[in-house]
PDB file of C-alpha atoms in Angstrom:
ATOM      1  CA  UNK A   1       7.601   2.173  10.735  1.00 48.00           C
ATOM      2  CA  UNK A   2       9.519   0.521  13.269  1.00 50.00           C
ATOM      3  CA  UNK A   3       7.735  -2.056  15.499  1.00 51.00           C
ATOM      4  CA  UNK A   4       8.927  -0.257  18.822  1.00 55.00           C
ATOM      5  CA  UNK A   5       7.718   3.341  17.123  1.00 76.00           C
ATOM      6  CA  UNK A   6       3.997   2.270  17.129  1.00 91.00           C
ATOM      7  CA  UNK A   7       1.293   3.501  19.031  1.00 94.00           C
ATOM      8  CA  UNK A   8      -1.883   1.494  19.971  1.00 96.00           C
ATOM      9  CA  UNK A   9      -4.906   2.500  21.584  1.00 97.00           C
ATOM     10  CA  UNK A  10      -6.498   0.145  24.111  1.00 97.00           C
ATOM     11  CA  UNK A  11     -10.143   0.427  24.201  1.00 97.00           C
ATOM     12  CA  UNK A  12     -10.872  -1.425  27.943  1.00 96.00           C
ATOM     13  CA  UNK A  13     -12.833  -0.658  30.806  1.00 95.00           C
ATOM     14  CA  UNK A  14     -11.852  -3.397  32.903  1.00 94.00           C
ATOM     15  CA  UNK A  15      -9.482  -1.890  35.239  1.00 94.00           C
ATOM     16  CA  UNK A  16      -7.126  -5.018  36.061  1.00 94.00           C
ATOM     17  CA  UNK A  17      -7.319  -6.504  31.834  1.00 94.00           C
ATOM     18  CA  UNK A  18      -5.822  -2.799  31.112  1.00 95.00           C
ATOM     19  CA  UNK A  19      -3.013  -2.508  33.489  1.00 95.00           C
ATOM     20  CA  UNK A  20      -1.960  -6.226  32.628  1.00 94.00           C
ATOM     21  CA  UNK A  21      -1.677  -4.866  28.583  1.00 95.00           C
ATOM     22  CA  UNK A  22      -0.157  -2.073  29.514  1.00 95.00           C
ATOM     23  CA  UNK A  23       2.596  -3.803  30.915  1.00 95.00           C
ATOM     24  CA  UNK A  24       2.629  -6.655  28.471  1.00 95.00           C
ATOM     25  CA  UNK A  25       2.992  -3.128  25.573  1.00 95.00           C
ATOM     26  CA  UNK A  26       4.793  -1.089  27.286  1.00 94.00           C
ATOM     27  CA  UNK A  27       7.986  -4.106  27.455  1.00 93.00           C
ATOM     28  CA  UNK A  28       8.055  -4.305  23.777  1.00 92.00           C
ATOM     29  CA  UNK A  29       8.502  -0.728  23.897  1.00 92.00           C
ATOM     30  CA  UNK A  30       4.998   0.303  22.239  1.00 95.00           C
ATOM     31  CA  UNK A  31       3.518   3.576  23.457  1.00 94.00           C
ATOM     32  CA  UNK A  32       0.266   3.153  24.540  1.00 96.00           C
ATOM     33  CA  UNK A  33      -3.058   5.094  24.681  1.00 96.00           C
ATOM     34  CA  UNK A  34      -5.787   4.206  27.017  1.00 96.00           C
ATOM     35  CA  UNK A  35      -9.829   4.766  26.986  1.00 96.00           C
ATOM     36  CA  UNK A  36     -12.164   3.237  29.225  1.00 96.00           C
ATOM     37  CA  UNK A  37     -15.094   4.082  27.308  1.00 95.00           C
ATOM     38  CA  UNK A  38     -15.924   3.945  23.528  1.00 94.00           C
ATOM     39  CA  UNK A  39     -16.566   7.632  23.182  1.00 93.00           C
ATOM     40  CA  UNK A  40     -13.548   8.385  24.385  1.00 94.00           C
ATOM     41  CA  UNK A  41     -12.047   5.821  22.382  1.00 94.00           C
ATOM     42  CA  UNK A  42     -13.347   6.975  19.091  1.00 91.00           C
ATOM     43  CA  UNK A  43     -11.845  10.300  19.880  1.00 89.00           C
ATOM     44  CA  UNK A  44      -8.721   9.118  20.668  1.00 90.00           C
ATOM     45  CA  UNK A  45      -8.767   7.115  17.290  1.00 89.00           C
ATOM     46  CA  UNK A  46      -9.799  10.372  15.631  1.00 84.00           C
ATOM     47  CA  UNK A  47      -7.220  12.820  17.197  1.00 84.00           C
ATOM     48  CA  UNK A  48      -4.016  10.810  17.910  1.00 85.00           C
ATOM     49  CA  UNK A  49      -3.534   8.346  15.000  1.00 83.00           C
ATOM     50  CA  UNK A  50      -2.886   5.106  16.494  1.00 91.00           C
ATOM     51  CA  UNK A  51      -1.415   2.483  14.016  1.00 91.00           C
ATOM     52  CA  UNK A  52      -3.317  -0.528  16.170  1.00 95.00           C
ATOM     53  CA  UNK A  53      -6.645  -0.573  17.897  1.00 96.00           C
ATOM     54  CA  UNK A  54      -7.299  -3.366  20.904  1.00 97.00           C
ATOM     55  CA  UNK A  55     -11.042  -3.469  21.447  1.00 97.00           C
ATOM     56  CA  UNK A  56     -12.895  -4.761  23.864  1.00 96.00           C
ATOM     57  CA  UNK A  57     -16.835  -5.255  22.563  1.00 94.00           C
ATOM     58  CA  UNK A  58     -18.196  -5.155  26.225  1.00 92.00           C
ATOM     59  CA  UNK A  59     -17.615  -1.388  26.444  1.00 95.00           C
ATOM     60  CA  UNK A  60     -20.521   0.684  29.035  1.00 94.00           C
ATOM     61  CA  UNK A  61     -21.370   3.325  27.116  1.00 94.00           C
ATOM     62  CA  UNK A  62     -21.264   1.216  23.266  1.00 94.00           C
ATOM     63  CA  UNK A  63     -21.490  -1.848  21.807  1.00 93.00           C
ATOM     64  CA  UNK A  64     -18.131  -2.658  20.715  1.00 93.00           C
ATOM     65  CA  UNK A  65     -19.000  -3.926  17.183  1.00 93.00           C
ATOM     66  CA  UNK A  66     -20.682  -0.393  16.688  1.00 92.00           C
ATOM     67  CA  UNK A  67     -17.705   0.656  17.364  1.00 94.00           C
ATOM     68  CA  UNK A  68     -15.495  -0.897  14.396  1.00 93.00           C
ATOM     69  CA  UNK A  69     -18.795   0.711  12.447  1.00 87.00           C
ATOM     70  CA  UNK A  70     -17.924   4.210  13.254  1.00 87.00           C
ATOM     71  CA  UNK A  71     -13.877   3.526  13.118  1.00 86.00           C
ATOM     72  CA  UNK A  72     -15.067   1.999   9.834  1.00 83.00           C
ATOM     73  CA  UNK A  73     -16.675   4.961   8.132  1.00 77.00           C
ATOM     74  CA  UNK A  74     -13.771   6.794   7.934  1.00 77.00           C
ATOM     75  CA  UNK A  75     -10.562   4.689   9.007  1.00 80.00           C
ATOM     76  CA  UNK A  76      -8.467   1.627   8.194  1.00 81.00           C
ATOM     77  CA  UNK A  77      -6.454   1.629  11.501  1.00 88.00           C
ATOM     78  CA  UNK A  78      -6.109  -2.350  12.251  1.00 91.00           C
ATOM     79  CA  UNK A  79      -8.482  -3.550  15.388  1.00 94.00           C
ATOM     80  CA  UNK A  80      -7.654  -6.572  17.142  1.00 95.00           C
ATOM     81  CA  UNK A  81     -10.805  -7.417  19.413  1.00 95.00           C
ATOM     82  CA  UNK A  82     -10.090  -8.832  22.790  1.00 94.00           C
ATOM     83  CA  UNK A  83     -13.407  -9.631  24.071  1.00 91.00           C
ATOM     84  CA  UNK A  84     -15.019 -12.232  26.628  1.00 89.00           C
ATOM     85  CA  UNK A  85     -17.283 -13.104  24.114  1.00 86.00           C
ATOM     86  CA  UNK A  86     -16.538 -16.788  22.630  1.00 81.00           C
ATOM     87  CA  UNK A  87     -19.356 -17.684  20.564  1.00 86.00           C
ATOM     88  CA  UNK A  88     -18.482 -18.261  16.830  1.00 85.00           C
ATOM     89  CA  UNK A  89     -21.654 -15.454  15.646  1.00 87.00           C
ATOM     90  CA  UNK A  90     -20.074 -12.668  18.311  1.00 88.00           C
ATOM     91  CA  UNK A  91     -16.364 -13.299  15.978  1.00 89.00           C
ATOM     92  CA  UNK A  92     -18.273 -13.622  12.305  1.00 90.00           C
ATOM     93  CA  UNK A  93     -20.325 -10.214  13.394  1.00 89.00           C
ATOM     94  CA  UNK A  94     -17.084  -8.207  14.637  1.00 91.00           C
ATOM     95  CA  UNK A  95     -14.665  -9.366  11.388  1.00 91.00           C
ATOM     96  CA  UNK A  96     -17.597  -9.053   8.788  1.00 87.00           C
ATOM     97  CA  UNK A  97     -17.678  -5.376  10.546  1.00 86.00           C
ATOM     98  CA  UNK A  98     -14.931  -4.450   9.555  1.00 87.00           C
ATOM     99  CA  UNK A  99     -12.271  -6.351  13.163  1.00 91.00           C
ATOM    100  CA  UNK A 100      -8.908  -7.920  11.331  1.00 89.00           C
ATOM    101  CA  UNK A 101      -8.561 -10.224  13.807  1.00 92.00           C
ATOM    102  CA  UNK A 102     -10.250 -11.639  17.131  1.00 93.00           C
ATOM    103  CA  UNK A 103      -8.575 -13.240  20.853  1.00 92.00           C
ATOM    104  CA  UNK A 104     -10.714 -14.163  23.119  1.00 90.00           C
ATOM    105  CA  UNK A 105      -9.904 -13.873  26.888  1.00 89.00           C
ATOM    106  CA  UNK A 106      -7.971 -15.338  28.703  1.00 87.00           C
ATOM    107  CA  UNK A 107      -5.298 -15.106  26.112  1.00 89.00           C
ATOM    108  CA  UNK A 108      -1.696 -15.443  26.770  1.00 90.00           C
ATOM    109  CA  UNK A 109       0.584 -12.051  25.866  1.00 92.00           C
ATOM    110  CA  UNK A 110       2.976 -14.379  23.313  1.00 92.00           C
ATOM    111  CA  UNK A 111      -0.144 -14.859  21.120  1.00 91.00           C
ATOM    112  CA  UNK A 112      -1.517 -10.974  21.521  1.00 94.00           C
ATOM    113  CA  UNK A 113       1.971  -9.766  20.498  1.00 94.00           C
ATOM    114  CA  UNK A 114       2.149 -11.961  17.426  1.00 91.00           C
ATOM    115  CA  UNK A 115      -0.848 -11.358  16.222  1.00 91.00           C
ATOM    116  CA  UNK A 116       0.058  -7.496  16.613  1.00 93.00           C
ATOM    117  CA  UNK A 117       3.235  -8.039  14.608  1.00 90.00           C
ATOM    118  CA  UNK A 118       1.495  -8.875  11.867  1.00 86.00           C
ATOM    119  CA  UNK A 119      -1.064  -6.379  11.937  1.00 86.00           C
ATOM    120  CA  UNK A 120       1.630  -3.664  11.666  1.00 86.00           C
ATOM    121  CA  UNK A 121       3.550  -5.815   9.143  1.00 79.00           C
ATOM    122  CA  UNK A 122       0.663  -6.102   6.749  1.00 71.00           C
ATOM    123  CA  UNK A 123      -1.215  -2.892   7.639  1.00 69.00           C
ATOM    124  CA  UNK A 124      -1.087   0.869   5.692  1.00 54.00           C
ATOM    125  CA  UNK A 125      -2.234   1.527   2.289  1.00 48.00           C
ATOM    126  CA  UNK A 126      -0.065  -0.056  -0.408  1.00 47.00           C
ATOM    127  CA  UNK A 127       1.149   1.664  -3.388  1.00 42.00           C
ATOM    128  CA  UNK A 128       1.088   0.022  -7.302  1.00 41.00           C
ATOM    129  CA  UNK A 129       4.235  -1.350  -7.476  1.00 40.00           C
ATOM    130  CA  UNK A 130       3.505  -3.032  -3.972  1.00 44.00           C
ATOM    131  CA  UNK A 131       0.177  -4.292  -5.003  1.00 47.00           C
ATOM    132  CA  UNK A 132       1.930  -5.217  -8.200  1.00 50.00           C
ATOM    133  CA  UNK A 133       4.937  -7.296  -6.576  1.00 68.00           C
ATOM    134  CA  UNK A 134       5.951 -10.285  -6.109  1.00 81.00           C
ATOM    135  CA  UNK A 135       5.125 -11.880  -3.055  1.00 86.00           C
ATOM    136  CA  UNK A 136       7.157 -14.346  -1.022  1.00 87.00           C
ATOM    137  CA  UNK A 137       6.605 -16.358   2.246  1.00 87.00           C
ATOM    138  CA  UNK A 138       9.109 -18.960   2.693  1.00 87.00           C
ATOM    139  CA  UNK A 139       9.162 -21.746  -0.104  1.00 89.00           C
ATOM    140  CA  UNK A 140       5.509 -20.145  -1.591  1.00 91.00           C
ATOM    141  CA  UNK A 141       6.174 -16.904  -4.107  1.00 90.00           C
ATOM    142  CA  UNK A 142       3.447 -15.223  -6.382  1.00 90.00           C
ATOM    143  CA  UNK A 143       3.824 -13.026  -9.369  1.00 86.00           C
ATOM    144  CA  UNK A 144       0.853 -11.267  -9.398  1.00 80.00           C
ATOM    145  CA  UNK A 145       1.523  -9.457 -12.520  1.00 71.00           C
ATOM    146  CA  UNK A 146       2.425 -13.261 -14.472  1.00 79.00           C
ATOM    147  CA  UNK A 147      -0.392 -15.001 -12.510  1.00 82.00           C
ATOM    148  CA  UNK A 148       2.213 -17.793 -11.724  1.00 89.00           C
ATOM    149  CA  UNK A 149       2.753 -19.497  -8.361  1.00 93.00           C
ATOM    150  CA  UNK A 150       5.832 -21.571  -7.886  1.00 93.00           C
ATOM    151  CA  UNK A 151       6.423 -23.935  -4.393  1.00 92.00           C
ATOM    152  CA  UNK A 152      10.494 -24.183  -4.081  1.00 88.00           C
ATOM    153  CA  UNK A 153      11.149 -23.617  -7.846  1.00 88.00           C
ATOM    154  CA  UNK A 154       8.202 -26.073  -9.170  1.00 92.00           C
ATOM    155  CA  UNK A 155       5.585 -23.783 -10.808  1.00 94.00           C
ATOM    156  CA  UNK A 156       2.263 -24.818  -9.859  1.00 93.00           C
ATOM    157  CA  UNK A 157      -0.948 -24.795 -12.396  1.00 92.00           C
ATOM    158  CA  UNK A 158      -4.040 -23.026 -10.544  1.00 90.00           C
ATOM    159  CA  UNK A 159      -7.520 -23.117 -11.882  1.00 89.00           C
ATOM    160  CA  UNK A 160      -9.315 -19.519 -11.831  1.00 85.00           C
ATOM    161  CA  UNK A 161     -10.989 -19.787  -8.905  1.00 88.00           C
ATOM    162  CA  UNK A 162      -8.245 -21.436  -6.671  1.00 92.00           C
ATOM    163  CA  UNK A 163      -5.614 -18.440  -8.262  1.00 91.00           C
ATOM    164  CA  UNK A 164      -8.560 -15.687  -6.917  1.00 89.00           C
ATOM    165  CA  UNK A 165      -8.976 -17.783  -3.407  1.00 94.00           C
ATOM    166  CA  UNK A 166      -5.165 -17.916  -2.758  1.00 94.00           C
ATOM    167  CA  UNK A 167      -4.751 -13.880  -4.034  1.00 90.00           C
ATOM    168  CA  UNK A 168      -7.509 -13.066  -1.828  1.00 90.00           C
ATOM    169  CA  UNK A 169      -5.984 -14.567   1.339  1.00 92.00           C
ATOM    170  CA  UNK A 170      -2.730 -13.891   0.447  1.00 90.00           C
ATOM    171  CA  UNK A 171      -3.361  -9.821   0.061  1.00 84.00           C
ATOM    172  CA  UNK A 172      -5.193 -10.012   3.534  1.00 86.00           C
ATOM    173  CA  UNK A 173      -2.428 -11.685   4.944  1.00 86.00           C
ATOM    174  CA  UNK A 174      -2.383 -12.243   8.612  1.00 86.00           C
ATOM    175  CA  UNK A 175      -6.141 -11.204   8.888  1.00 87.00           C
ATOM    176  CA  UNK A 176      -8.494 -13.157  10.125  1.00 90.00           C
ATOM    177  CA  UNK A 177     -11.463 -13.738   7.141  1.00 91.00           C
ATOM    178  CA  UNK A 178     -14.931 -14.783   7.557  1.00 93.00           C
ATOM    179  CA  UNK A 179     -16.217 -17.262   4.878  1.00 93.00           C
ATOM    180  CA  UNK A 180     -18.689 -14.576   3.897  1.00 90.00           C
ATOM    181  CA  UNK A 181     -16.022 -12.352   2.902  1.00 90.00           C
ATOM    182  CA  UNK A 182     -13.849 -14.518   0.887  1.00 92.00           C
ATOM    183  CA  UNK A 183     -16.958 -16.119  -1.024  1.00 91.00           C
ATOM    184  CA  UNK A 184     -18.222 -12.812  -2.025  1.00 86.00           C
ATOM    185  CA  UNK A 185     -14.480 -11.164  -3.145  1.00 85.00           C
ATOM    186  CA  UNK A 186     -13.766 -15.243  -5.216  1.00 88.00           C
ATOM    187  CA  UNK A 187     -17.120 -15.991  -6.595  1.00 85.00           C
ATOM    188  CA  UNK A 188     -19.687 -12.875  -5.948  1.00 81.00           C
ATOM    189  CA  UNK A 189     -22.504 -11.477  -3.574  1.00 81.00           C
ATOM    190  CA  UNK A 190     -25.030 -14.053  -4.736  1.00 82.00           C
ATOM    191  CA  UNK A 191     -22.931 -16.860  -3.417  1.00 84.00           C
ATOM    192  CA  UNK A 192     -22.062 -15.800  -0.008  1.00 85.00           C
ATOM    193  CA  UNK A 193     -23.953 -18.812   1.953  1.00 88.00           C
ATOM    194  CA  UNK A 194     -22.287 -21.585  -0.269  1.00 87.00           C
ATOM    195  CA  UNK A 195     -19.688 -22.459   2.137  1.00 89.00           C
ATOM    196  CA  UNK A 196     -19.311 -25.882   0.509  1.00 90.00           C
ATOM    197  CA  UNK A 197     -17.927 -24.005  -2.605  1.00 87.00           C
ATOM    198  CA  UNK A 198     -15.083 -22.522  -0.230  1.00 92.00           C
ATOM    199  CA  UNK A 199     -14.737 -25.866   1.728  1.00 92.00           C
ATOM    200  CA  UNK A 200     -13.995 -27.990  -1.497  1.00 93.00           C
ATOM    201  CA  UNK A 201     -11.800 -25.229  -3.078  1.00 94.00           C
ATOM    202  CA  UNK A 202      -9.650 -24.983  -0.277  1.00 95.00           C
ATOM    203  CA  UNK A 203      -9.088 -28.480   0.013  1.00 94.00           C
ATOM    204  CA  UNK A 204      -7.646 -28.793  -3.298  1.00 94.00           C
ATOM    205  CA  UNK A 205      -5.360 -25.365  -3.134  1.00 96.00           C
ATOM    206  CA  UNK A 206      -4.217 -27.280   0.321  1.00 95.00           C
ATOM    207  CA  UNK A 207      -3.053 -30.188  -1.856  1.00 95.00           C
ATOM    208  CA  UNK A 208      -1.135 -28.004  -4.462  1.00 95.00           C
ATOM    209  CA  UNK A 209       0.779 -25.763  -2.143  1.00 94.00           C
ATOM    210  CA  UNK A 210       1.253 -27.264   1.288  1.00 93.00           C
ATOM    211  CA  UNK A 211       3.743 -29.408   1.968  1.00 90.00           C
ATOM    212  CA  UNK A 212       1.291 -31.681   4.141  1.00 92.00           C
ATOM    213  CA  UNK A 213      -2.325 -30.758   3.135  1.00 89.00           C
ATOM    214  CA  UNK A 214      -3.349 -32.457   6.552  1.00 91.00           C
ATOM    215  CA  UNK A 215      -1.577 -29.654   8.543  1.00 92.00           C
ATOM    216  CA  UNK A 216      -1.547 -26.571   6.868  1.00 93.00           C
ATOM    217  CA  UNK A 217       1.305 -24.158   6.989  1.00 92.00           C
ATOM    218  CA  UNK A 218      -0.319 -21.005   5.284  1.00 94.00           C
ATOM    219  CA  UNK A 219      -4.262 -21.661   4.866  1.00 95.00           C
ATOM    220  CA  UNK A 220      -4.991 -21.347   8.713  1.00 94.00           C
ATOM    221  CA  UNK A 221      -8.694 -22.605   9.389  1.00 92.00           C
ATOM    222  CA  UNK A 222     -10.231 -20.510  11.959  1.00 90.00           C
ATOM    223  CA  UNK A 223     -12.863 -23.072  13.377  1.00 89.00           C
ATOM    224  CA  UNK A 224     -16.961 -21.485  12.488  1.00 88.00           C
ATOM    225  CA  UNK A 225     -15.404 -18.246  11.441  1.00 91.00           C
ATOM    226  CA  UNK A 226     -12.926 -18.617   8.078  1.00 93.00           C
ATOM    227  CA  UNK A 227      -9.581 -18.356   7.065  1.00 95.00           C
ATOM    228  CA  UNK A 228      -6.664 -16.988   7.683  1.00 92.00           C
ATOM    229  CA  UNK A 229      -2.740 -16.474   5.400  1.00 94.00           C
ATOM    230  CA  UNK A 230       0.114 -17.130   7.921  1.00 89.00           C
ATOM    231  CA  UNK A 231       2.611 -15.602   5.562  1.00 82.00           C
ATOM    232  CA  UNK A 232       5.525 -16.477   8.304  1.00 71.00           C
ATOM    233  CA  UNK A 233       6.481 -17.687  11.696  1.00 54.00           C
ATOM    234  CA  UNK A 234       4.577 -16.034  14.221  1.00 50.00           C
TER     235      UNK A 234
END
């Protein structure tokens, strides 16, 4: 799917935050789909197909995380919340429900735009052979099916646990996840409170496969929330 050949539904009931993303959309040539209310949001989302949903959690007939819930049951459509809503717990509650990705307003357009690039890039079931591939961003490649990562054309030796953290993050690329989520995909359920097992970990895959460990080029920290793969320049 070309970029300019998506569709995204906007989920806003402020007036004035609506007709400023319409216009920021509509000059990258997106088509867009409006709802002021979550009801008829959901209904859009059910009946039109939209390949990106921008939610606002303040909605007046819904909560907007319950929201994601019901697009959850029975959808994988990417939602990007844009929400008023700063606090760290607001972002962990909306991305552990199921949001790829969180801006909170006032957010410029250059930012919304990128971060919507790479929800289409990386959304849309993937087939075997994709799943199966070799993965490249820049100077980083993975052969999933050899378990081998290489940084230029050094190969570089793993452990178990930083091989499962990096192939975690790497097949969510672009997305936003919380530290919940990637304990209990890399080391179970049992374990999802032990950030300090994530902390450490990703300290040391830092020092393997960045370039400066001190300022990261793929392993994005997203401050209280997680972590998130930049696979390229956004």
């Amino acid at each position: 799917m070309k970029e300019n050949q998506a569709t995204i539904l906007l989920i806003e009931d402020e007036q004035q935050m609506r007709r400023f993303l319409r216009v920021t959309l509509q000059s990258e040539k997106y088509k867009v789909l409006e709802a002021e209310t979550a009801t008829d949001g959901l209904s859009q989302a059910a009946t039109r197909s939209p390949d990106i949903v921008l939610l606002d959690l303040g909605l007046p007939d819904m909560d907007g995380l319950e929201v994601i819930e019901k697009l959850r049951e029975w959808s994988v459509v990417p939602v990007i919340i844009i929400s008023a809503r700063e606090q760290e717990g607001d972002k962990i509650k909306a991305l552990d429900r199921g949001a790829d990705d969180y801006l909170t307003k006032p957010f410029c357009s250059g930012e919304l735009l990128a971060r919507i690039r790479v929800a289409l890039r990386h959304s849309g079931p993937k087939s075997p052979e994709q799943r199966d591939a070799v993965f490249v961003a820049e100077e980083l490649r993975i052969d999933f099916l050899k378990r081998q990562v290489y940084c230029g054309s050094q190969e570089i030796h793993l452990t178990p646990i930083e091989y499962r953290l990096l192939t975690v993050l790497v097949r969510n690329a672009g997305r936003v996840m919380t530290h919940r989520q990637i304990l209990k995909e890399v080391w179970g359920p049992p374990y999802v409170e032990q950030t300090h097992y994530l902390r450490v970990f990703m300290n040391q895959l830092r020092k393997k496969i960045e370039a400066d460990s001190t300022r990261p080029r793929f392993l994005l920290n997203e401050p209280g929330i997680g972590y998130r793969f930049k696979p390229d320049l956004e």
